[in-house]
mmCIF file of C-alpha atoms and ligand atoms in Angstrom:
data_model
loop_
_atom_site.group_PDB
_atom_site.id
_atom_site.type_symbol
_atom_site.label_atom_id
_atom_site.label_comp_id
_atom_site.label_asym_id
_atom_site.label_seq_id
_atom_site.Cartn_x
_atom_site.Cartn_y
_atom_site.Cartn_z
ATOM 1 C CA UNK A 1 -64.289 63.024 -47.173
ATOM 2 C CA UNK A 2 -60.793 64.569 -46.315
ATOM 3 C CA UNK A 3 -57.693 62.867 -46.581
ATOM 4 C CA UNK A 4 -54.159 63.626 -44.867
ATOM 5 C CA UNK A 5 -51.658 62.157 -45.820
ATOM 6 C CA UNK A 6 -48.339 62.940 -43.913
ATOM 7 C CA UNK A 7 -45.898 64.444 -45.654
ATOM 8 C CA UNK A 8 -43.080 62.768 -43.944
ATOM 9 C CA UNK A 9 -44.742 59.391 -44.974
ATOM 10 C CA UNK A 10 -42.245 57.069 -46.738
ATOM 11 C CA UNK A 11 -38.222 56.796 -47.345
ATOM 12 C CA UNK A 12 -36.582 58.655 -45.408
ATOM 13 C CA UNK A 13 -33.479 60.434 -46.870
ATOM 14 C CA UNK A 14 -30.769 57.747 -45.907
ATOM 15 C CA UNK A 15 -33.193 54.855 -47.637
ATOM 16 C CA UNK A 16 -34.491 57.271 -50.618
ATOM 17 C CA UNK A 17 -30.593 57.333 -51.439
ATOM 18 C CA UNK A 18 -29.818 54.114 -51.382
ATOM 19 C CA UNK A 19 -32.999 52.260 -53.325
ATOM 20 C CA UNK A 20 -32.529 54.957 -56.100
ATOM 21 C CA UNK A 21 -29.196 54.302 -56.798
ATOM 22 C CA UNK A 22 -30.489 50.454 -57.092
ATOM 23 C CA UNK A 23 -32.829 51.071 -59.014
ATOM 24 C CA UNK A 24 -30.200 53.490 -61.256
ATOM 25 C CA UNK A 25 -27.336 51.233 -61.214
ATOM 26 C CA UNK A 26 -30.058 48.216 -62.877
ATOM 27 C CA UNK A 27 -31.295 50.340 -64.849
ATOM 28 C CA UNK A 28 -27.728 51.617 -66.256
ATOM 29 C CA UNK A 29 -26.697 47.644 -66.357
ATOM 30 C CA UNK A 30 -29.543 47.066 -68.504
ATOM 31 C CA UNK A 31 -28.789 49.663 -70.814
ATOM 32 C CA UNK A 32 -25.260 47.929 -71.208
ATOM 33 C CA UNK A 33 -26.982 44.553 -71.704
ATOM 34 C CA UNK A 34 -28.614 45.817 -74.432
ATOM 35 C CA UNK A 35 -26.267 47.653 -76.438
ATOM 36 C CA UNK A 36 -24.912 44.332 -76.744
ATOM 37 C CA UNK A 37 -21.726 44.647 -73.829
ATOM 38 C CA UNK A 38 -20.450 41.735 -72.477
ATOM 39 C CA UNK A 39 -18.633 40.632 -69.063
ATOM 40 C CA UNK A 40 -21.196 43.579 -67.728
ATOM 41 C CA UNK A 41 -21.411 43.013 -63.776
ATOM 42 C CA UNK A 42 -24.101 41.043 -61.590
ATOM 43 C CA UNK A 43 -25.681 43.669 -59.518
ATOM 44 C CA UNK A 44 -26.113 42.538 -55.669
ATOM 45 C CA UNK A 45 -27.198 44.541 -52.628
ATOM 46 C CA UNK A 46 -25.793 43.130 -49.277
ATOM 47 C CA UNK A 47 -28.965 42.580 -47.426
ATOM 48 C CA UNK A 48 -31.930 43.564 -49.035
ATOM 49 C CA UNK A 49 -31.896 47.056 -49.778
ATOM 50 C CA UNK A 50 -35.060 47.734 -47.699
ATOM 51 C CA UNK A 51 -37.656 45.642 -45.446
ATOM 52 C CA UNK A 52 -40.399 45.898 -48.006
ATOM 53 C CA UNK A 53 -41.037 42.575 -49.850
ATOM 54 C CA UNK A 54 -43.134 44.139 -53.555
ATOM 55 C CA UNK A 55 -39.307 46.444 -53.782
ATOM 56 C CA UNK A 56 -37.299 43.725 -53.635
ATOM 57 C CA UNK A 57 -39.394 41.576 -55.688
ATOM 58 C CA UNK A 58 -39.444 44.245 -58.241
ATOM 59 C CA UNK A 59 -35.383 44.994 -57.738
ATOM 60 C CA UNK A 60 -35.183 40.935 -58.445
ATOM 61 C CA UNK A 61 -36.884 41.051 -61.988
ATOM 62 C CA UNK A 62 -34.756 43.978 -62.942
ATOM 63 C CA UNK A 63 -31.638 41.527 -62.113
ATOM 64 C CA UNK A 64 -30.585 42.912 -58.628
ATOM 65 C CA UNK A 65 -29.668 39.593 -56.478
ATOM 66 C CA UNK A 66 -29.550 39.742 -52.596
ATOM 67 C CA UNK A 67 -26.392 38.732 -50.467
ATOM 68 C CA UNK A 68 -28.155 37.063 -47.012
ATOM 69 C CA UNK A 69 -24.498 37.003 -45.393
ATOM 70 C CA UNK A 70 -20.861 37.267 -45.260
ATOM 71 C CA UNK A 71 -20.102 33.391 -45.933
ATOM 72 C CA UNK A 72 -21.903 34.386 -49.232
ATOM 73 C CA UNK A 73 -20.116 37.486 -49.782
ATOM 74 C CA UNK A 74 -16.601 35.359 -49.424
ATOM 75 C CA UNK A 75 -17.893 33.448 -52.117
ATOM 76 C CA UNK A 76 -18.552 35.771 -54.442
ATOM 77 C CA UNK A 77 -15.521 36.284 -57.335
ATOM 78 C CA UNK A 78 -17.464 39.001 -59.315
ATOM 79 C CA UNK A 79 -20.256 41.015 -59.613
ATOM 80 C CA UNK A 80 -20.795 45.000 -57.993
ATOM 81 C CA UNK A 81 -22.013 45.075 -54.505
ATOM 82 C CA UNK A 82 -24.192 47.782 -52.729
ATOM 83 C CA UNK A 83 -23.890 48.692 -49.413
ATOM 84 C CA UNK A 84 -27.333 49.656 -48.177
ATOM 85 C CA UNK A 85 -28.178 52.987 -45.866
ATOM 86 C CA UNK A 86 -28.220 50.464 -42.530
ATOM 87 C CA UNK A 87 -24.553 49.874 -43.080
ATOM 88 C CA UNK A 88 -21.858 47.392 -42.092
ATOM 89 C CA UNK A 89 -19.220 46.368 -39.883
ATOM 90 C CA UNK A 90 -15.417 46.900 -41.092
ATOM 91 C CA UNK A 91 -15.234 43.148 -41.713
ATOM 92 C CA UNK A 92 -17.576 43.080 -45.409
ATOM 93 C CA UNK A 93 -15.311 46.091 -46.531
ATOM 94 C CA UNK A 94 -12.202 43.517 -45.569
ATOM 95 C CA UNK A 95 -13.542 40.873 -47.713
ATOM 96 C CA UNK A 96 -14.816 42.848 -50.989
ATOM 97 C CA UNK A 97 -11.123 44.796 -50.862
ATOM 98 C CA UNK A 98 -9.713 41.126 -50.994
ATOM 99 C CA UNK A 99 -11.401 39.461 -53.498
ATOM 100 C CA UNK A 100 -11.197 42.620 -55.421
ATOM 101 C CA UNK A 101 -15.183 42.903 -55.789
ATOM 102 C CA UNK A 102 -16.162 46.125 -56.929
ATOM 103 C CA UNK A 103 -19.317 48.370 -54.412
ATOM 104 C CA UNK A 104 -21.494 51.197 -53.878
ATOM 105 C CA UNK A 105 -21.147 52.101 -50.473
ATOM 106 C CA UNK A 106 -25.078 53.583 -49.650
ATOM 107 C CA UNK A 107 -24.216 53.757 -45.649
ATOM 108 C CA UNK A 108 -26.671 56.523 -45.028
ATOM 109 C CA UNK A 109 -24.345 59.307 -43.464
ATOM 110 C CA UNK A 110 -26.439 59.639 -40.192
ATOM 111 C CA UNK A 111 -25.189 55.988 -39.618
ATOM 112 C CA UNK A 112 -21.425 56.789 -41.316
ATOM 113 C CA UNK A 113 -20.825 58.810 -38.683
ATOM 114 C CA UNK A 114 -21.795 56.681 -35.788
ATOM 115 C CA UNK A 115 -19.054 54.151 -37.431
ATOM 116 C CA UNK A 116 -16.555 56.986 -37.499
ATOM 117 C CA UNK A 117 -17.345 57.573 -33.327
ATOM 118 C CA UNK A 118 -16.946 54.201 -32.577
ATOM 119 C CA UNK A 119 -13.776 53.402 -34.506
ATOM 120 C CA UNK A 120 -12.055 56.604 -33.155
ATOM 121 C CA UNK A 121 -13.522 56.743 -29.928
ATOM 122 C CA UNK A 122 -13.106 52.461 -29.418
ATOM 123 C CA UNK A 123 -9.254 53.057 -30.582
ATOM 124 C CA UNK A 124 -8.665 55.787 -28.078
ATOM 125 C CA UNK A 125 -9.063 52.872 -25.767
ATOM 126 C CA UNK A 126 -12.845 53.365 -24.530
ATOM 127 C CA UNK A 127 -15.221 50.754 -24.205
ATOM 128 C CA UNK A 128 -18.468 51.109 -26.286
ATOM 129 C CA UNK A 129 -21.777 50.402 -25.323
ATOM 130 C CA UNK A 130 -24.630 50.506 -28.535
ATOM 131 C CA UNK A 131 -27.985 51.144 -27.256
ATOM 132 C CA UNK A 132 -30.242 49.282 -29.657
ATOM 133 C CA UNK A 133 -31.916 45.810 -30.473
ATOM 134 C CA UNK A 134 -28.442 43.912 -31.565
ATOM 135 C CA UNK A 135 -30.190 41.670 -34.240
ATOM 136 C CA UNK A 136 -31.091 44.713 -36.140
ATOM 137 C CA UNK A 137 -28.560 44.929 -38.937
ATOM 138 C CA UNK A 138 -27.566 48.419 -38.382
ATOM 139 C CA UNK A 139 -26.305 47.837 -34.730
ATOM 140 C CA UNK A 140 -24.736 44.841 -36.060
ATOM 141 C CA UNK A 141 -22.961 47.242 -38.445
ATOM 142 C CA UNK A 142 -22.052 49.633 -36.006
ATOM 143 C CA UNK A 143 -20.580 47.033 -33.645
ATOM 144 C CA UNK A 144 -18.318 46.155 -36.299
ATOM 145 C CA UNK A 145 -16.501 49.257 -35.619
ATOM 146 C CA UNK A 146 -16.217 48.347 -32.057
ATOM 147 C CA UNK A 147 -13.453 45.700 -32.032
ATOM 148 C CA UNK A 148 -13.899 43.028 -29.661
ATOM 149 C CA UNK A 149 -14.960 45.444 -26.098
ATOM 150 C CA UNK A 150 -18.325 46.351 -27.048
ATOM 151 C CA UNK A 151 -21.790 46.045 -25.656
ATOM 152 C CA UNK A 152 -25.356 45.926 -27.059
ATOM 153 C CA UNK A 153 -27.980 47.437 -24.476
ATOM 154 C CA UNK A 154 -32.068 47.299 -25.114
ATOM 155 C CA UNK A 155 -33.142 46.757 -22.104
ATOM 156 C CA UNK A 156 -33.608 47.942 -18.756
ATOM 157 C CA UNK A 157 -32.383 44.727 -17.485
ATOM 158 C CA UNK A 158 -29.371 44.802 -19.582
ATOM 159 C CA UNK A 159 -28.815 48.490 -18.261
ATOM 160 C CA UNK A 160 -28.709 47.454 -14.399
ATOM 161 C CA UNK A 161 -26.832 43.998 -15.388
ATOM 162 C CA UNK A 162 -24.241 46.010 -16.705
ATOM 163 C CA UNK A 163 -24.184 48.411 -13.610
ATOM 164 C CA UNK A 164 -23.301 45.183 -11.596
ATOM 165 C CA UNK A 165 -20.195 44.862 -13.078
ATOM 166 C CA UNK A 166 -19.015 43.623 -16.808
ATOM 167 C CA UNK A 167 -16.896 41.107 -16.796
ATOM 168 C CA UNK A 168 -15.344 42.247 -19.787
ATOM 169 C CA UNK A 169 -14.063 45.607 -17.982
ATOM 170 C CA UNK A 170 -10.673 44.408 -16.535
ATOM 171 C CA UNK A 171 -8.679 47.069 -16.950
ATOM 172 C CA UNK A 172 -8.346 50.983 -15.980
ATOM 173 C CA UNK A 173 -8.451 51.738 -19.219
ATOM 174 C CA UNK A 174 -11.804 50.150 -19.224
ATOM 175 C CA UNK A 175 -13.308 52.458 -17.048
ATOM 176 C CA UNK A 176 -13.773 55.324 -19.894
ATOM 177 C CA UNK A 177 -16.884 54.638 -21.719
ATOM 178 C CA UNK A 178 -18.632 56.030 -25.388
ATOM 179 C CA UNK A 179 -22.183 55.154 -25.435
ATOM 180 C CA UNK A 180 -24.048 55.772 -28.684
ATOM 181 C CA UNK A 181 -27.746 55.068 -30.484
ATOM 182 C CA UNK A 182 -28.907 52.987 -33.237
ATOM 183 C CA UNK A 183 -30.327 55.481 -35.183
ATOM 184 C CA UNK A 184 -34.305 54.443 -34.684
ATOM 185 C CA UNK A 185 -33.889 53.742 -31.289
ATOM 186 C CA UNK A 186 -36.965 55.972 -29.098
ATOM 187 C CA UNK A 187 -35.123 59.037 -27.774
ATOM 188 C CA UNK A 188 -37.359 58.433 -24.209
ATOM 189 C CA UNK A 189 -36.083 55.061 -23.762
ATOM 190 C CA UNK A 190 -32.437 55.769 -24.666
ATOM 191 C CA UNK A 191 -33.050 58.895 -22.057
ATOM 192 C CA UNK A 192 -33.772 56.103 -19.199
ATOM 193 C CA UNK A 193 -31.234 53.819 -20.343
ATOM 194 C CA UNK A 194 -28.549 56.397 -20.058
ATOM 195 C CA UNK A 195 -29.728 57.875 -16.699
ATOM 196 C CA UNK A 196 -28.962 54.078 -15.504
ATOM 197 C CA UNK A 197 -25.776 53.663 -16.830
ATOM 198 C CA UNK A 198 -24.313 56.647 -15.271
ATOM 199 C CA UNK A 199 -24.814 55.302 -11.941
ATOM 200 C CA UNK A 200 -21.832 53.134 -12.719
ATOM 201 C CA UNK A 201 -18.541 54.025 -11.702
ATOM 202 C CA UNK A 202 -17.183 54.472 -14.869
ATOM 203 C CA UNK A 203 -16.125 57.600 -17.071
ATOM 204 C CA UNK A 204 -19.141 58.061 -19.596
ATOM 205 C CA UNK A 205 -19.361 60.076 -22.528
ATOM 206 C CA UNK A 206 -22.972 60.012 -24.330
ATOM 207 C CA UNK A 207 -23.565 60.688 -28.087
ATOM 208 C CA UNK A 208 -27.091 60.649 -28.820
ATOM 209 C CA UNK A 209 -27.083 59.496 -32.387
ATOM 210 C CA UNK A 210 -31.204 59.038 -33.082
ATOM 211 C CA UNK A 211 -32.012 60.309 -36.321
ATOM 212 C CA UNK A 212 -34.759 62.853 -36.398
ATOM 213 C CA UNK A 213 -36.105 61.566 -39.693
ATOM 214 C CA UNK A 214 -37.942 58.590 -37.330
ATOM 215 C CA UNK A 215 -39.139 60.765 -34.618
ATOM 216 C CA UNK A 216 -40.301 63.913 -36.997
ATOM 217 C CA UNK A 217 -42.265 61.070 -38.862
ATOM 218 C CA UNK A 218 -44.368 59.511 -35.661
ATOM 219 C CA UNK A 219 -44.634 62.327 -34.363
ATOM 220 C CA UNK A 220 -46.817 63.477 -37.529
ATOM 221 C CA UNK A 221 -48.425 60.585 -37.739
ATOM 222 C CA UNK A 222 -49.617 60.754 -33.865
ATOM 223 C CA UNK A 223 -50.351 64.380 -34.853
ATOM 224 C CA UNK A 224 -53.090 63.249 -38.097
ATOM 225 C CA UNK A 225 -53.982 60.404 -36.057
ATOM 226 C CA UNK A 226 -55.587 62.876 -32.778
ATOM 227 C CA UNK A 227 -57.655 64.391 -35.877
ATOM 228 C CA UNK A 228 -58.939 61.935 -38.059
ATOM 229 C CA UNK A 229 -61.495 58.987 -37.622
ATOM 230 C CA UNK A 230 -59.646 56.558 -39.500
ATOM 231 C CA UNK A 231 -55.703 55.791 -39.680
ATOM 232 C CA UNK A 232 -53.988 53.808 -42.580
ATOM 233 C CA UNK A 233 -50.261 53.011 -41.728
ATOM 234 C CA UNK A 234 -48.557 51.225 -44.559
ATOM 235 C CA UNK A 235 -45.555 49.218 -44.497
ATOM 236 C CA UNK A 236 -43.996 46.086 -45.056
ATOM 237 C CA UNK A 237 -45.061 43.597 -42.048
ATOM 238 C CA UNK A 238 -41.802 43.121 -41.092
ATOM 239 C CA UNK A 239 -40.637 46.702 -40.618
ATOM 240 C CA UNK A 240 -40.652 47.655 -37.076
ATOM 241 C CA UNK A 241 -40.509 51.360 -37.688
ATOM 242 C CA UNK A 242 -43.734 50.923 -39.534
ATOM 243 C CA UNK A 243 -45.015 48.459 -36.589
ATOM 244 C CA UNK A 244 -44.261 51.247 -34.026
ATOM 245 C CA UNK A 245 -45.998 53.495 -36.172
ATOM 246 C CA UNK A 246 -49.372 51.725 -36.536
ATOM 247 C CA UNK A 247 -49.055 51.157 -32.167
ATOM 248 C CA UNK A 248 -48.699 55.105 -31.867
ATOM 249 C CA UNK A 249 -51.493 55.967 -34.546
ATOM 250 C CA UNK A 250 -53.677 52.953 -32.919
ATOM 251 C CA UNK A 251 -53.167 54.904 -29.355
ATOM 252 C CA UNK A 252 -54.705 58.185 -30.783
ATOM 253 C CA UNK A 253 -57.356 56.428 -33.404
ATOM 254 C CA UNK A 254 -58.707 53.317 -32.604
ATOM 255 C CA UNK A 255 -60.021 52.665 -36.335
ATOM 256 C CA UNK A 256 -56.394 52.350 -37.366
ATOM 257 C CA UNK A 257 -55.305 49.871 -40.063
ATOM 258 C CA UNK A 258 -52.016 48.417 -40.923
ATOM 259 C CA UNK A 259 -52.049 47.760 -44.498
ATOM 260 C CA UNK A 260 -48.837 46.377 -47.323
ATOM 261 C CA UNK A 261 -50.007 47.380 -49.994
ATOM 262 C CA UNK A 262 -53.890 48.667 -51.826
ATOM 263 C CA UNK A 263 -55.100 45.250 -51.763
ATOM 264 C CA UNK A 264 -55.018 44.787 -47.867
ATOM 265 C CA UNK A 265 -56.970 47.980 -47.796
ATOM 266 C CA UNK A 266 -59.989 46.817 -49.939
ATOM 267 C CA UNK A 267 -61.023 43.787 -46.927
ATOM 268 C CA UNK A 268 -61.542 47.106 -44.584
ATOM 269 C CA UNK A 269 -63.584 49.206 -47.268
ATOM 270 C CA UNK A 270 -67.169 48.971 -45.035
ATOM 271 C CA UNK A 271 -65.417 50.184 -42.064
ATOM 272 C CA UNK A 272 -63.633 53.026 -43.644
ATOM 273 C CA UNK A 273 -67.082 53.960 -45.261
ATOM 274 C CA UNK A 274 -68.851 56.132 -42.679
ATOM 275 C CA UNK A 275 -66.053 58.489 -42.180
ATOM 276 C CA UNK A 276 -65.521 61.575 -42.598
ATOM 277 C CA UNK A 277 -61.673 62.140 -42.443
ATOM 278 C CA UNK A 278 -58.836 59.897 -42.797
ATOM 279 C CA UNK A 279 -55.135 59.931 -42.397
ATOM 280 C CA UNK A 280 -52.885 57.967 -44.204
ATOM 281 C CA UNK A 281 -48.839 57.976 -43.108
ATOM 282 C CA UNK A 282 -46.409 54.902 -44.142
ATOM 283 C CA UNK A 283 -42.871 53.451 -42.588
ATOM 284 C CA UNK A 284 -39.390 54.480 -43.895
ATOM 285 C CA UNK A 285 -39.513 51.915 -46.752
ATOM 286 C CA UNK A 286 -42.579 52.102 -48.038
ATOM 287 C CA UNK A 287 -42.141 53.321 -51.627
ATOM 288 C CA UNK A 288 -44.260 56.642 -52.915
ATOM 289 C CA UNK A 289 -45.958 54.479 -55.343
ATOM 290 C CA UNK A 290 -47.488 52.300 -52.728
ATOM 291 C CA UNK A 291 -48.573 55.720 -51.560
ATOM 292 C CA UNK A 292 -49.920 57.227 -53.963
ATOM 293 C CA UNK A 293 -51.849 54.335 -54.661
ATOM 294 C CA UNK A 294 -53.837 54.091 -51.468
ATOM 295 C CA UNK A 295 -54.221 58.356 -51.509
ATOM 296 C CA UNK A 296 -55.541 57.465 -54.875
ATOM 297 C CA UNK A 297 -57.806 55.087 -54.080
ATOM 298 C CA UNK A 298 -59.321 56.249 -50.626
ATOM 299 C CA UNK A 299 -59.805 59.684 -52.597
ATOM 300 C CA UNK A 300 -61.482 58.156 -55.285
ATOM 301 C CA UNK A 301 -63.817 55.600 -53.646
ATOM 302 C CA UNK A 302 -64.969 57.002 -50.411
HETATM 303 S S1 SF4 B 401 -33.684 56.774 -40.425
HETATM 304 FE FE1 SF4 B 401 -32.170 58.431 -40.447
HETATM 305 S S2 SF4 B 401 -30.240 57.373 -40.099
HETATM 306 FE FE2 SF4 B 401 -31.669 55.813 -40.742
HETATM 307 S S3 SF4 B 401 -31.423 55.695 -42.927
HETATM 308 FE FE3 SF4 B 401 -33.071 57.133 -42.558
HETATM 309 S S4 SF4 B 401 -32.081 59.168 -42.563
HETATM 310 FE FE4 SF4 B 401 -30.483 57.608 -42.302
#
């Protein structure tokens, strides 16, 4: 039996960066620990450094504690802080500057320089609009750059509520307008989105900010999917890049499978038995060893 596995399967470059140095900055704390040091530094990641539950399990036994919020980064007095690849809004920097609490800042650049649009662009006295899903922490990050006249926009609704007229755009300075991308969002449906908002009356400038790293990856996937008879997408349940993944393979392959980790695979062993080629592509934080596993395994036992 053949197996493909994608090659753009996994962290992407942003998320590789940032769970390395993690996993570096424990492992250089331990080393301290050992040698005897005292007064050596908690390690904490501001939000969990990816959406995959066995990394940060595995991050927690090597000492590396998870801030769920800013109320619990105010109440921190010491320990080092990293800044994961999704980034954050200008108020966390605020707070670690004044209680003097040391960080690695792992923004991933992509998303760095989204921040350094809106800041510039929101001070030059435009109005920003974020197209993206505003709960995800990234957007949330990038609105704090925004100062107070900022919208989200995910929807189509949203889009033609917005072309009725925003409250919040009083003035004539209001009527020049920056609209940018959370970084995953799908390039078609930020196309759309945009077309709508320039029916409004105001003066629009449009910075498509999508990452490529997401789209190179499903489109790959969609790719291995058209030529295989059985699709394994792995990823953490919770990570909606990986979700969106397994609905694009499941469109092309029917005999897809979202699995977490090997052992959700072995419950769909009959199935994958009769065969004859399978592909195998995983979400931007699913870690290589997860990987490799599966590969491994399908390799080995069908
Ligand atoms: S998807 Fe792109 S922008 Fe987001 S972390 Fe990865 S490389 Fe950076």
């Amino acid at each position: 039996m053949e197996v493909k596995l994608a090659k753009t399967a996994g962290f992407c470059f942003g998320v590789k960066r940032a769970v390395d140095t993690v996993y570096e900055q424990a492992r250089q704390r331990k080393e301290r620990l050992d040698a005897g040091e005292e007064n050596v530094p908690d390690i904490y990641t501001f939000g969990p450094v990816i959406h995959n539950e066995e990394v940060v399990k595995d991050l927690e036994k090597k000492g590396v504690k998870v801030l769920r919020s800013e109320e619990e980064l105010m109440e921190l007095r010491e320990g080092h802080v990293i800044i994961r690849s999704h980034g954050v809004g200008k108020t966390v920097y605020d707070i670690l500057e004044k209680n003097n609490i040391g960080y690695t800042d792992m923004t991933c650049p992509f998303v760095k320089k989204i921040h350094d649009i809106v800041k510039r662009e929101s001070e030059a006295g435009k109005y920003i609009i974020i197209i993206g899903n505003p709960e995800h922490p990234e957007v949330k990050g990038i609105r704090g750059w925004a100062g107070n006249r900022v919208s989200v926009i995910e929807s189509e609704a949203e889009a033609r509520e917005f072309c009725l007229g925003n409250t919040e755009l009083k003035d004539e300075s209001d009527n020049k307008i920056c609209i940018v991308s959370q970084t995953t969002f799908n390039y078609n449906k930020f196309k759309y989105l945009v077309e709508i908002l320039m029916k409004t009356r105001y003066d629009i400038s449009v910075l498509n900010t999508i990452c490529n790293a997401t789209k190179e990856r499903q489109t790959e996937a969609e790719h291995i999917a058209n030529e295989v008879d059985a699709m394994i997408v792995i990823g953490d349940k919770h990570s909606s890049n990986t979700q969106k993944l397994f609905e694009i393979c499941k469109k092309a392959c029917e005999n897809t499978y979202y699995i977490q980790t090997l052992d959700d695979l072995n419950m769909n062993q009959l199935k994958l038995k009769s065969v004859e080629a399978v592909g195998i592509t995983a979400g931007a934080s699913t870690p290589n060893n997860i990987i490799e596993e599966v590969q491994n395994n399908v390799r080995l036992n069908f």
